[in-house]
Coordinates of C-alpha atoms and ligand atoms in Angstrom, one line a residue:
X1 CA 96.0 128.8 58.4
X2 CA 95.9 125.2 56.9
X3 CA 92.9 123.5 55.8
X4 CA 90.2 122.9 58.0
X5 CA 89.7 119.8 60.1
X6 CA 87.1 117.6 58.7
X7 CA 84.8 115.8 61.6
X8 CA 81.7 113.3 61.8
X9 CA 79.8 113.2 64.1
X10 CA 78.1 110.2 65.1
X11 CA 74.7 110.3 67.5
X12 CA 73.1 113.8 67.8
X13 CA 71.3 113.7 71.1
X14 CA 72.2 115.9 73.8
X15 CA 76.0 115.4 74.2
X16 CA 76.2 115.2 69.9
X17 CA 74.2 118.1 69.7
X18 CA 76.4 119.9 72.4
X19 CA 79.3 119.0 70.8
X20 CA 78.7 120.9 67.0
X21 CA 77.3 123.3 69.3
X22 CA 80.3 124.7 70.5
X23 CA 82.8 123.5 67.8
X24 CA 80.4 125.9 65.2
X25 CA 79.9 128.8 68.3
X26 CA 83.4 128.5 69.0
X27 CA 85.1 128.2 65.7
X28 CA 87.5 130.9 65.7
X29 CA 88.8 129.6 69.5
X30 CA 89.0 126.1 68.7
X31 CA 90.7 127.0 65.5
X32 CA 93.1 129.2 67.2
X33 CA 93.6 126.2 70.3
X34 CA 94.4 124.0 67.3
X35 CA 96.1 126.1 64.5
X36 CA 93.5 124.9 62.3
X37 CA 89.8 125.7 61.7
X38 CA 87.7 122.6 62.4
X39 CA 84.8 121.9 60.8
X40 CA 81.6 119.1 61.4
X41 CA 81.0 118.3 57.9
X42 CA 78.9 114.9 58.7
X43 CA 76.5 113.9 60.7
X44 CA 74.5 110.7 61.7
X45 CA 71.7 110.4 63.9
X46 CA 68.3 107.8 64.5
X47 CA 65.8 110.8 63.5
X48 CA 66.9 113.1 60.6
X49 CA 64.1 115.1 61.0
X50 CA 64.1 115.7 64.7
X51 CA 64.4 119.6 65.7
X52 CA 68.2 119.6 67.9
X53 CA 68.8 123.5 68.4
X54 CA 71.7 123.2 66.6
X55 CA 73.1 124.4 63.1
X56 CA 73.6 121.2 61.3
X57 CA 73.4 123.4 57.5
X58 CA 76.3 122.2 55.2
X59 CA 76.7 118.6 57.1
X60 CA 76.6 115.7 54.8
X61 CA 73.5 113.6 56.5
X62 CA 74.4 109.8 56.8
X63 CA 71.3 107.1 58.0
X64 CA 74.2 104.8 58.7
X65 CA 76.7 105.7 61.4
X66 CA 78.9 102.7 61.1
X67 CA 78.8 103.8 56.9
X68 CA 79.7 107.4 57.7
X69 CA 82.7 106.5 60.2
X70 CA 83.9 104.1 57.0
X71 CA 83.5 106.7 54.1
X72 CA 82.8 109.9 55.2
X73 CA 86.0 112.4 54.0
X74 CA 87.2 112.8 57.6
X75 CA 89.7 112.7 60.4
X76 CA 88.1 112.7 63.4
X77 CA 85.0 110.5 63.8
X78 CA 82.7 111.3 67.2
X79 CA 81.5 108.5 68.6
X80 CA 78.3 109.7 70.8
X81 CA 75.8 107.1 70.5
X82 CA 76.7 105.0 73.7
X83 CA 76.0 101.3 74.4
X84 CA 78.9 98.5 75.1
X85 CA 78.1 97.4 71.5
X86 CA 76.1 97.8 68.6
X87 CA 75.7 100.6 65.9
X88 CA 78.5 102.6 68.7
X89 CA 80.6 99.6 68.6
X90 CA 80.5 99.6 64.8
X91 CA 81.3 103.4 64.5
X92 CA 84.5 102.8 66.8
X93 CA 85.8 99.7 64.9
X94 CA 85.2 101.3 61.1
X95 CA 86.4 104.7 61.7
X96 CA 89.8 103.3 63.4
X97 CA 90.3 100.4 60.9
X98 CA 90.2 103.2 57.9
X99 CA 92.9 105.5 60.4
X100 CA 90.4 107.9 61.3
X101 CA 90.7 109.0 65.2
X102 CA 87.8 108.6 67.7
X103 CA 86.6 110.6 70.7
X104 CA 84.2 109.3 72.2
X105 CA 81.5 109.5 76.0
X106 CA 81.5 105.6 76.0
X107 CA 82.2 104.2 79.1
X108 CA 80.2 101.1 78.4
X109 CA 81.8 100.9 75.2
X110 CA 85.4 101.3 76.8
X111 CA 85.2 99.1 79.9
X112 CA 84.1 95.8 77.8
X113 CA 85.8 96.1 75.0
X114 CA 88.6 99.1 75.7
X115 CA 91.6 96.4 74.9
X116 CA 90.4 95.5 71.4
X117 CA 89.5 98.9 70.5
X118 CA 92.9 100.3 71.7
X119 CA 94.7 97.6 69.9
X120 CA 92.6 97.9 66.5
X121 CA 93.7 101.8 66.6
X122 CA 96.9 101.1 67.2
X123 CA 97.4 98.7 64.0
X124 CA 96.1 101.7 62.1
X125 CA 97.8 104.8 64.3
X126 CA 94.3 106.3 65.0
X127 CA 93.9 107.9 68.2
X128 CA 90.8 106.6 71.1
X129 CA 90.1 109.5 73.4
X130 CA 87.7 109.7 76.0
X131 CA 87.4 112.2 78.0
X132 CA 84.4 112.4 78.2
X133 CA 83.7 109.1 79.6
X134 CA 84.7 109.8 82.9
X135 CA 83.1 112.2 85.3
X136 CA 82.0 114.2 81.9
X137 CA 83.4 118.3 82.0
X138 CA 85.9 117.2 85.0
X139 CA 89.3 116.4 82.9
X140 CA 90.2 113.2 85.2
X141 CA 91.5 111.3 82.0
X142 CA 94.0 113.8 81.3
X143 CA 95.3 114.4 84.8
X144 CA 96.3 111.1 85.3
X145 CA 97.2 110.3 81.6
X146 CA 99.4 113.3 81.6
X147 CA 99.5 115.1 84.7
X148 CA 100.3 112.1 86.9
X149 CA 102.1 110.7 84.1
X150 CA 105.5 110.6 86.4
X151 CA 103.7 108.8 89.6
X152 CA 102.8 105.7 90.4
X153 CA 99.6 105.5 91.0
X154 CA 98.6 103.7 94.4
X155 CA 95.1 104.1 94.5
X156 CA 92.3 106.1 92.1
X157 CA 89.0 106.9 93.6
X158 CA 86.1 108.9 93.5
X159 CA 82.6 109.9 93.1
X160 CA 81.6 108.9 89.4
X161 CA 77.8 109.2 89.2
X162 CA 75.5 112.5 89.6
X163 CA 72.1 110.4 90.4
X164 CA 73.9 108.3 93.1
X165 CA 75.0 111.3 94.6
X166 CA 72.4 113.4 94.3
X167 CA 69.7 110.5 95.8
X168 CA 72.5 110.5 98.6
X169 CA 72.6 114.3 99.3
X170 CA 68.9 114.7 98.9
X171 CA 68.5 111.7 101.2
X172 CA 70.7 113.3 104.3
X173 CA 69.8 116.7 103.5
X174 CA 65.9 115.9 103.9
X175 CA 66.2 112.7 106.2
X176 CA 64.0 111.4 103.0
X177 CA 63.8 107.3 102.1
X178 CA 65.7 106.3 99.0
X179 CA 62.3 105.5 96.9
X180 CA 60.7 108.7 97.3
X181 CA 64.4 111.0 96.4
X182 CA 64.7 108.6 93.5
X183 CA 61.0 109.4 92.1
X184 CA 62.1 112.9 93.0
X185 CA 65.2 112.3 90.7
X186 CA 63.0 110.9 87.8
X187 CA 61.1 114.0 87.8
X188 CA 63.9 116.2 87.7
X189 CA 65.5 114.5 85.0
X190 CA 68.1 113.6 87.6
X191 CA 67.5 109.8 87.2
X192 CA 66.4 107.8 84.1
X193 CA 62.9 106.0 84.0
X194 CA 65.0 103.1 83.9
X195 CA 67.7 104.0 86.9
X196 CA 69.2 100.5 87.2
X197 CA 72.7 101.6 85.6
X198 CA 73.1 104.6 87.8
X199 CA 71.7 103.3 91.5
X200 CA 72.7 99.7 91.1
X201 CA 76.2 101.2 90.5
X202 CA 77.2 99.7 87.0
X203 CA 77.8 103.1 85.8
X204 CA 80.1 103.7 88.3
X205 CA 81.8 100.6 87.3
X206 CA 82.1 101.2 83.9
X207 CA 83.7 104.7 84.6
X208 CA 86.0 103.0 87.3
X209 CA 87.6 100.3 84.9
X210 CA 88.1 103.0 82.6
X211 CA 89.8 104.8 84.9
X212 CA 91.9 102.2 86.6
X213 CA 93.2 101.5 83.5
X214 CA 94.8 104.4 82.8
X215 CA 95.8 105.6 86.3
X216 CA 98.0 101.8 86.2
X217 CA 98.3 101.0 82.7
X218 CA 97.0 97.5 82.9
X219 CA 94.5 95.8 81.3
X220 CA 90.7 97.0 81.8
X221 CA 89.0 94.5 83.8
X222 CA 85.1 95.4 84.3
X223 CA 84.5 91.8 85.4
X224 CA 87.0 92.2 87.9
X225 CA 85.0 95.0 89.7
X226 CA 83.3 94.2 92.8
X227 CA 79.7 96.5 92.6
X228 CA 77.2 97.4 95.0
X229 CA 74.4 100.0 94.5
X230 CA 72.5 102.6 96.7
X231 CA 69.3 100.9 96.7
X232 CA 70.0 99.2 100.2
X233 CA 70.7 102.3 101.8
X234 CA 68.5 103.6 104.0
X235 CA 67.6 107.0 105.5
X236 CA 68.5 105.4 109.0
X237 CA 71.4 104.3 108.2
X238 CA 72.4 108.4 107.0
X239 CA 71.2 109.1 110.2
X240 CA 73.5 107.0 111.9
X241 CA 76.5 108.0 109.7
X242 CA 75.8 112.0 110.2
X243 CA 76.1 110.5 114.5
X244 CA 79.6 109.1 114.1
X245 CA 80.7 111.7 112.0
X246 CA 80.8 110.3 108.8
X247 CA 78.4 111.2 105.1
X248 CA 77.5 107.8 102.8
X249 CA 79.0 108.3 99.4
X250 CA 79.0 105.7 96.4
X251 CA 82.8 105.5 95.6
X252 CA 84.7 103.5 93.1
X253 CA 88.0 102.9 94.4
X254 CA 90.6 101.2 92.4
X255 CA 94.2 100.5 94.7
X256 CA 97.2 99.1 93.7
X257 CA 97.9 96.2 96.3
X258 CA 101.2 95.4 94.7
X259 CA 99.3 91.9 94.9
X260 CA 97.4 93.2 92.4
X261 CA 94.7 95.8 91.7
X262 CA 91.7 95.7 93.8
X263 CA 88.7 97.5 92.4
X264 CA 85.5 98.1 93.6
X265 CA 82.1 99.9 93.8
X266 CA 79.9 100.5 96.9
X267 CA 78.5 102.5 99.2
X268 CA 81.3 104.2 101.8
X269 CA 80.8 106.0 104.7
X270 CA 83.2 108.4 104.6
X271 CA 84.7 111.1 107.1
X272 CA 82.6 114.4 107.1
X273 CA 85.9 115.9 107.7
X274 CA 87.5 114.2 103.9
X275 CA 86.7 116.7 101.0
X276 CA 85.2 114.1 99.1
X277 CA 82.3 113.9 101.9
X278 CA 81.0 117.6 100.3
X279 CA 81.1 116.5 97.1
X280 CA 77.4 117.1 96.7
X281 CA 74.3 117.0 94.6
X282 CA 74.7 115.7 90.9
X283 CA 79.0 116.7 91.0
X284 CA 81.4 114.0 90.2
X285 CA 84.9 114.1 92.1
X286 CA 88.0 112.1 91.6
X287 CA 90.7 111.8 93.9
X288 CA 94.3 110.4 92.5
X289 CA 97.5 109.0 94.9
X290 CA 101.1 109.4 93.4
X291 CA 104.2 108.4 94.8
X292 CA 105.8 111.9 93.7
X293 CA 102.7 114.4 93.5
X294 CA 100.6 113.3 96.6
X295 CA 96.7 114.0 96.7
X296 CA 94.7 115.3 94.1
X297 CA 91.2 115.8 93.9
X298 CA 89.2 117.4 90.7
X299 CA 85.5 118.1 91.6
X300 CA 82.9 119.3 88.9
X301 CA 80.1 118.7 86.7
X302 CA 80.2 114.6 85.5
X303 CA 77.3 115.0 83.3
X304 CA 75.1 117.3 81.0
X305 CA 75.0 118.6 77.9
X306 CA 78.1 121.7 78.0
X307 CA 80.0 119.6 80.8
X308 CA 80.3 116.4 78.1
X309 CA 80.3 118.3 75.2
X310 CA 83.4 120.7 77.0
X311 CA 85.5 117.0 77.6
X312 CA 84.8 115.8 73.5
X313 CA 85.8 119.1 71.9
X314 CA 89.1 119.4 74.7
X315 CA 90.0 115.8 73.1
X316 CA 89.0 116.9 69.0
X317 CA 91.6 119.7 70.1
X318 CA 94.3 117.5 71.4
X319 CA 94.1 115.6 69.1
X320 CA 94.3 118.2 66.3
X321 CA 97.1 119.6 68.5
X322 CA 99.0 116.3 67.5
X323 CA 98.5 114.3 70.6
X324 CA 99.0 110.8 69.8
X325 CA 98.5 108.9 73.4
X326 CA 97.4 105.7 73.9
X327 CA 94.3 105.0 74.9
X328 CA 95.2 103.2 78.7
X329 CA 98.0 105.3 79.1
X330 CA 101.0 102.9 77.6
X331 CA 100.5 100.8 74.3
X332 CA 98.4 97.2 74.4
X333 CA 101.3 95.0 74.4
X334 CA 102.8 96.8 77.5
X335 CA 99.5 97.2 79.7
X336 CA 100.1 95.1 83.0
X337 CA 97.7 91.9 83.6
X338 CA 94.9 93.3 86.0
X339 CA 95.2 90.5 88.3
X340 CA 91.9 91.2 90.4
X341 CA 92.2 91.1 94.1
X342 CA 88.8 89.5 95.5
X343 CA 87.0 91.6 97.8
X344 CA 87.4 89.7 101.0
X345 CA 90.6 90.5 101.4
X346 CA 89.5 94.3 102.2
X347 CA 90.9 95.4 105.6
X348 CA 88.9 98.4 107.0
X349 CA 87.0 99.3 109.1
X350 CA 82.9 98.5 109.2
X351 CA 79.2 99.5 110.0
X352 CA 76.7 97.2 110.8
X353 CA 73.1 97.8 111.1
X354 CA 71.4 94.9 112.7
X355 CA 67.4 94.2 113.4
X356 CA 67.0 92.5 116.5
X357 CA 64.3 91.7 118.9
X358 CA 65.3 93.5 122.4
X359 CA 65.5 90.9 124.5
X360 CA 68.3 89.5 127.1
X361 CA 71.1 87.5 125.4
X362 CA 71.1 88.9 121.8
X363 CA 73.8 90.9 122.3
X364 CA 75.1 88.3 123.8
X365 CA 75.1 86.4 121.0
X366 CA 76.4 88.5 118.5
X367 CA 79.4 89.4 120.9
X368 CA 79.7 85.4 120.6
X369 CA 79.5 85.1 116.4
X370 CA 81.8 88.0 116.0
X371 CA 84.6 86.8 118.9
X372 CA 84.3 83.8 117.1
X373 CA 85.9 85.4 114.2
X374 CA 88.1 87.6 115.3
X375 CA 86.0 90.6 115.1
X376 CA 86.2 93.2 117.1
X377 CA 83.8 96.0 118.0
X378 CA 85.1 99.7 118.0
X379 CA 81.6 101.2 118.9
X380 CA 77.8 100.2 119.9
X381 CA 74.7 102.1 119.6
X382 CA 71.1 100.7 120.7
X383 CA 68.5 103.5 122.1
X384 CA 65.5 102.4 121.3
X385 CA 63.6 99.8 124.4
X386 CA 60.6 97.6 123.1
X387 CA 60.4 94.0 124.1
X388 CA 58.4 93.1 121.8
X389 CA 59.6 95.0 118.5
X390 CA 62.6 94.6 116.3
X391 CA 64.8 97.9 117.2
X392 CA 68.2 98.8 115.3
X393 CA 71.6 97.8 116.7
X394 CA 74.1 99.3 115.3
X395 CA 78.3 98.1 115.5
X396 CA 81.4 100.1 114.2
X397 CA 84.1 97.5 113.5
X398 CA 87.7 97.9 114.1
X399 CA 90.1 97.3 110.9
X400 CA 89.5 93.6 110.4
X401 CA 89.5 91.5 106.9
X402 CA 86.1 91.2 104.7
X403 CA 86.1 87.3 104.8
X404 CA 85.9 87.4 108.6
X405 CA 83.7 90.2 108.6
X406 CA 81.4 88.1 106.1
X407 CA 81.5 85.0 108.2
X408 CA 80.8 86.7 111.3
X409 CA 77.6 88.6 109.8
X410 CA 76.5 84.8 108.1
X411 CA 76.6 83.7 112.0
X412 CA 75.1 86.7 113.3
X413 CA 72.0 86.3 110.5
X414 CA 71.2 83.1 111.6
X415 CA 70.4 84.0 115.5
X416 CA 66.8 83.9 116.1
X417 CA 66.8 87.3 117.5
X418 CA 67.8 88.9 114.4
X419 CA 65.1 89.1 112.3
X420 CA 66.2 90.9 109.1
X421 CA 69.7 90.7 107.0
X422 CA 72.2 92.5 108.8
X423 CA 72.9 96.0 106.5
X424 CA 76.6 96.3 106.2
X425 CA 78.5 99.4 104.6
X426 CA 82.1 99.8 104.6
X427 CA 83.9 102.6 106.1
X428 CA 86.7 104.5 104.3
X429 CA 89.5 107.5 105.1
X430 CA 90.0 109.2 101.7
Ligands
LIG1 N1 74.1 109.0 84.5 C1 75.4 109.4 84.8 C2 75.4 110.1 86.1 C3 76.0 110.3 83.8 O1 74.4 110.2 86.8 O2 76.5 110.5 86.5 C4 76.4 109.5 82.6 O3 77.4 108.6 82.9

């Protein structure tokens, strides 16, 4: 065998830990996978002194990650820090400007500044991969890159994020409110003390415009993703959706309009009958359409310590194997513009959730704002009978375009009779 491959490992929490975990435990099959023995010879991390569970004896240590991906006697360089920029951003940008390859977990990193990156590697021949930055242990990246790498792609979707899913699950499985399954999630270690990234859906967005990217070769566009998170969501309206026959799912769902590519995060009510409605607890799932292959759906673990770890060490092996792909699928100067279609021009169908005071003429009324534009209704529900409460109402739309769903829901919320924001989620046939 040759000499050994010489890595650096950048950020040693749980993913960076993971990661020499199995390259030392696993030596002999990763050398074998690779025709080479690889070896972690550097190391950079906040805390040197920090106890990780790991064997770190023989590593060079490095205070400065950004200095170790510059100087450190390497080829591969793994970037597992995270952050869209910063000390991660520095790490990605000095190890490919000295032609040193990168894997890295970073969606963050990847969906703001993916097109620079890719094009500063290119200039040098260093390789970006990223498995892991996309549903973690579940190889999406490399189905599409390679797998679907004779389709076109009409539309990528999936779900992306374990704590969305598993608030979701928990919610219809114990007819629970969001706040209590999310302080639930905290103390599991299912949801961060700071949750924002994961409920309000940005995570999923991050991972979507990553993913888009490759599944059309075009240019990543994170700004061009429409987001909505789970907060809103309440236990009534999973109640409702287990009644018409549908589960609520986040989804990020990038589609291929030929007008252009229409991306986009939010809550879905989506078919109990579609695989992707049991997808559940903290699993990730991706589902891809080509023209040649059909459907295909990948379902595991999109987070944790082995599932991550399993995606960066797959791509240190590629890589060693002599894969030299480019980062979004096709090289920088051939990536399509993203052109973002706006979400208004979504045609679907819709559930409504209105709060109305039960009195004669408010149906009525909303009858009136949504012939008004076009709307029309596919199904009604209202049970409950107390003049002088608000009770739910609660519509199923036929297909019908967002803006006039939008303007018939801005009519509706100014009758008298409805006395909170109307709750609108989108319905979907994966
Ligand atoms: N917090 C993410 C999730 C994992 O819940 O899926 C890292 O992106």
């Amino acid at each position: 065998m040759t000499a050994p491959v010489r890595i650096a490992v950048a950020g040693l929490g749980t993913v960076g830990a993971a990661a020499v975990g199995i390259l030392r435990s696993s030596r002999e099959l990763v050398a074998a996978r690779c025709g080479r023995p690889v070896d972690v010879v550097a190391v950079s991390a906040r805390d040197r002194n920090r106890s990780r569970g790991v064997d770190l004896s023989g590593c060079a240590w490095y205070d400065d990650a950004a200095a170790m991906a510059a100087e450190a006697d390497v080829e591969i360089v793994l970037e597992l820090i995270g952050g869209e920029d910063g000390i991660a951003r520095a790490v990605c940008e000095r190890a490919t400007a000295a032609g040193r390859h990168v894997v890295t977990a970073n969606k963050a990193l990847l969906a703001h500044r993916g097109r620079e990156l890719a094009l500063a590697a290119e200039e040098t021949g260093a390789v970006i991969a990223c498995e892991a930055a996309v549903a973690g242990g579940v190889p999406v990246v490399k189905a599409l890159r390679e797998g679907f790498a004779g389709n076109r792609i009409s539309r990528v979707y999936g779900i992306l994020n374990g704590t969305c899913n598993y608030i979701l699950s928990t919610m219809r499985q114990t007819g629970r409110g969001f706040d209590e399954v999310l302080a639930e999630a905290q103390r599991l270690g299912y949801a961060e003390a700071d949750p924002g990234f994961d409920i309000d859906g940005i995570d999923t967005a991050h991972k979507l415009a990553v993913l888009a990217a490759i599944a059309f070769g075009c240019e990543i566009d994170f700004s061009g993703i429409h987001v909505e998170g789970i907060r809103q969501v309440t236990a009534d309206d999973i109640g409702y959706a287990e009644e018409l026959g549908y589960r609520i799912k986040l989804l990020g769902i990038a589609s291929d309009t030929g007008d252009g590519i229409e991306q986009r995060v939010h809550p879905c009510m989506v078919p109990v009958d579609a695989p992707l409605a049991h997808v559940e607890g903290v699993f990730n799932a991706v589902v891809a359409e080509g023209d040649a292959a059909g459907i295909g759906m990948l379902e595991g673990r999109g987070a944790g310590a082995g599932p991550t770890a399993s995606a960066v060490v797959a791509d240190v092996i590629d890589i060693v194997r002599g894969a030299r792909l480019p980062l979004f699928t096709v090289p920088v100067s051939q990536l399509r513009p993203a052109r973002t279609v706006p979400i208004d021009r979504r045609t679907g169908p819709y559930y409504v959730r209105l709060t109305v005071v039960d009195r004669p003429g408010v149906i009525a009324d909303i009858s009136a704002a949504l012939r008004d534009e076009q709307v029309s209704v596919e199904s009604l529900i209202q049970r409950a009978r107390a003049p002088e409460d608000a009770v739910p109402v609660v519509l199923t739309l036929h297909e019908t375009r967002e803006d006039a769903v939008q303007r018939a829901l801005a009519r509706i919320a100014a009758i008298d009779m409805v006395v909170k924001p109307p709750c609108m989620i989108r319905m979907e046939s994966p």
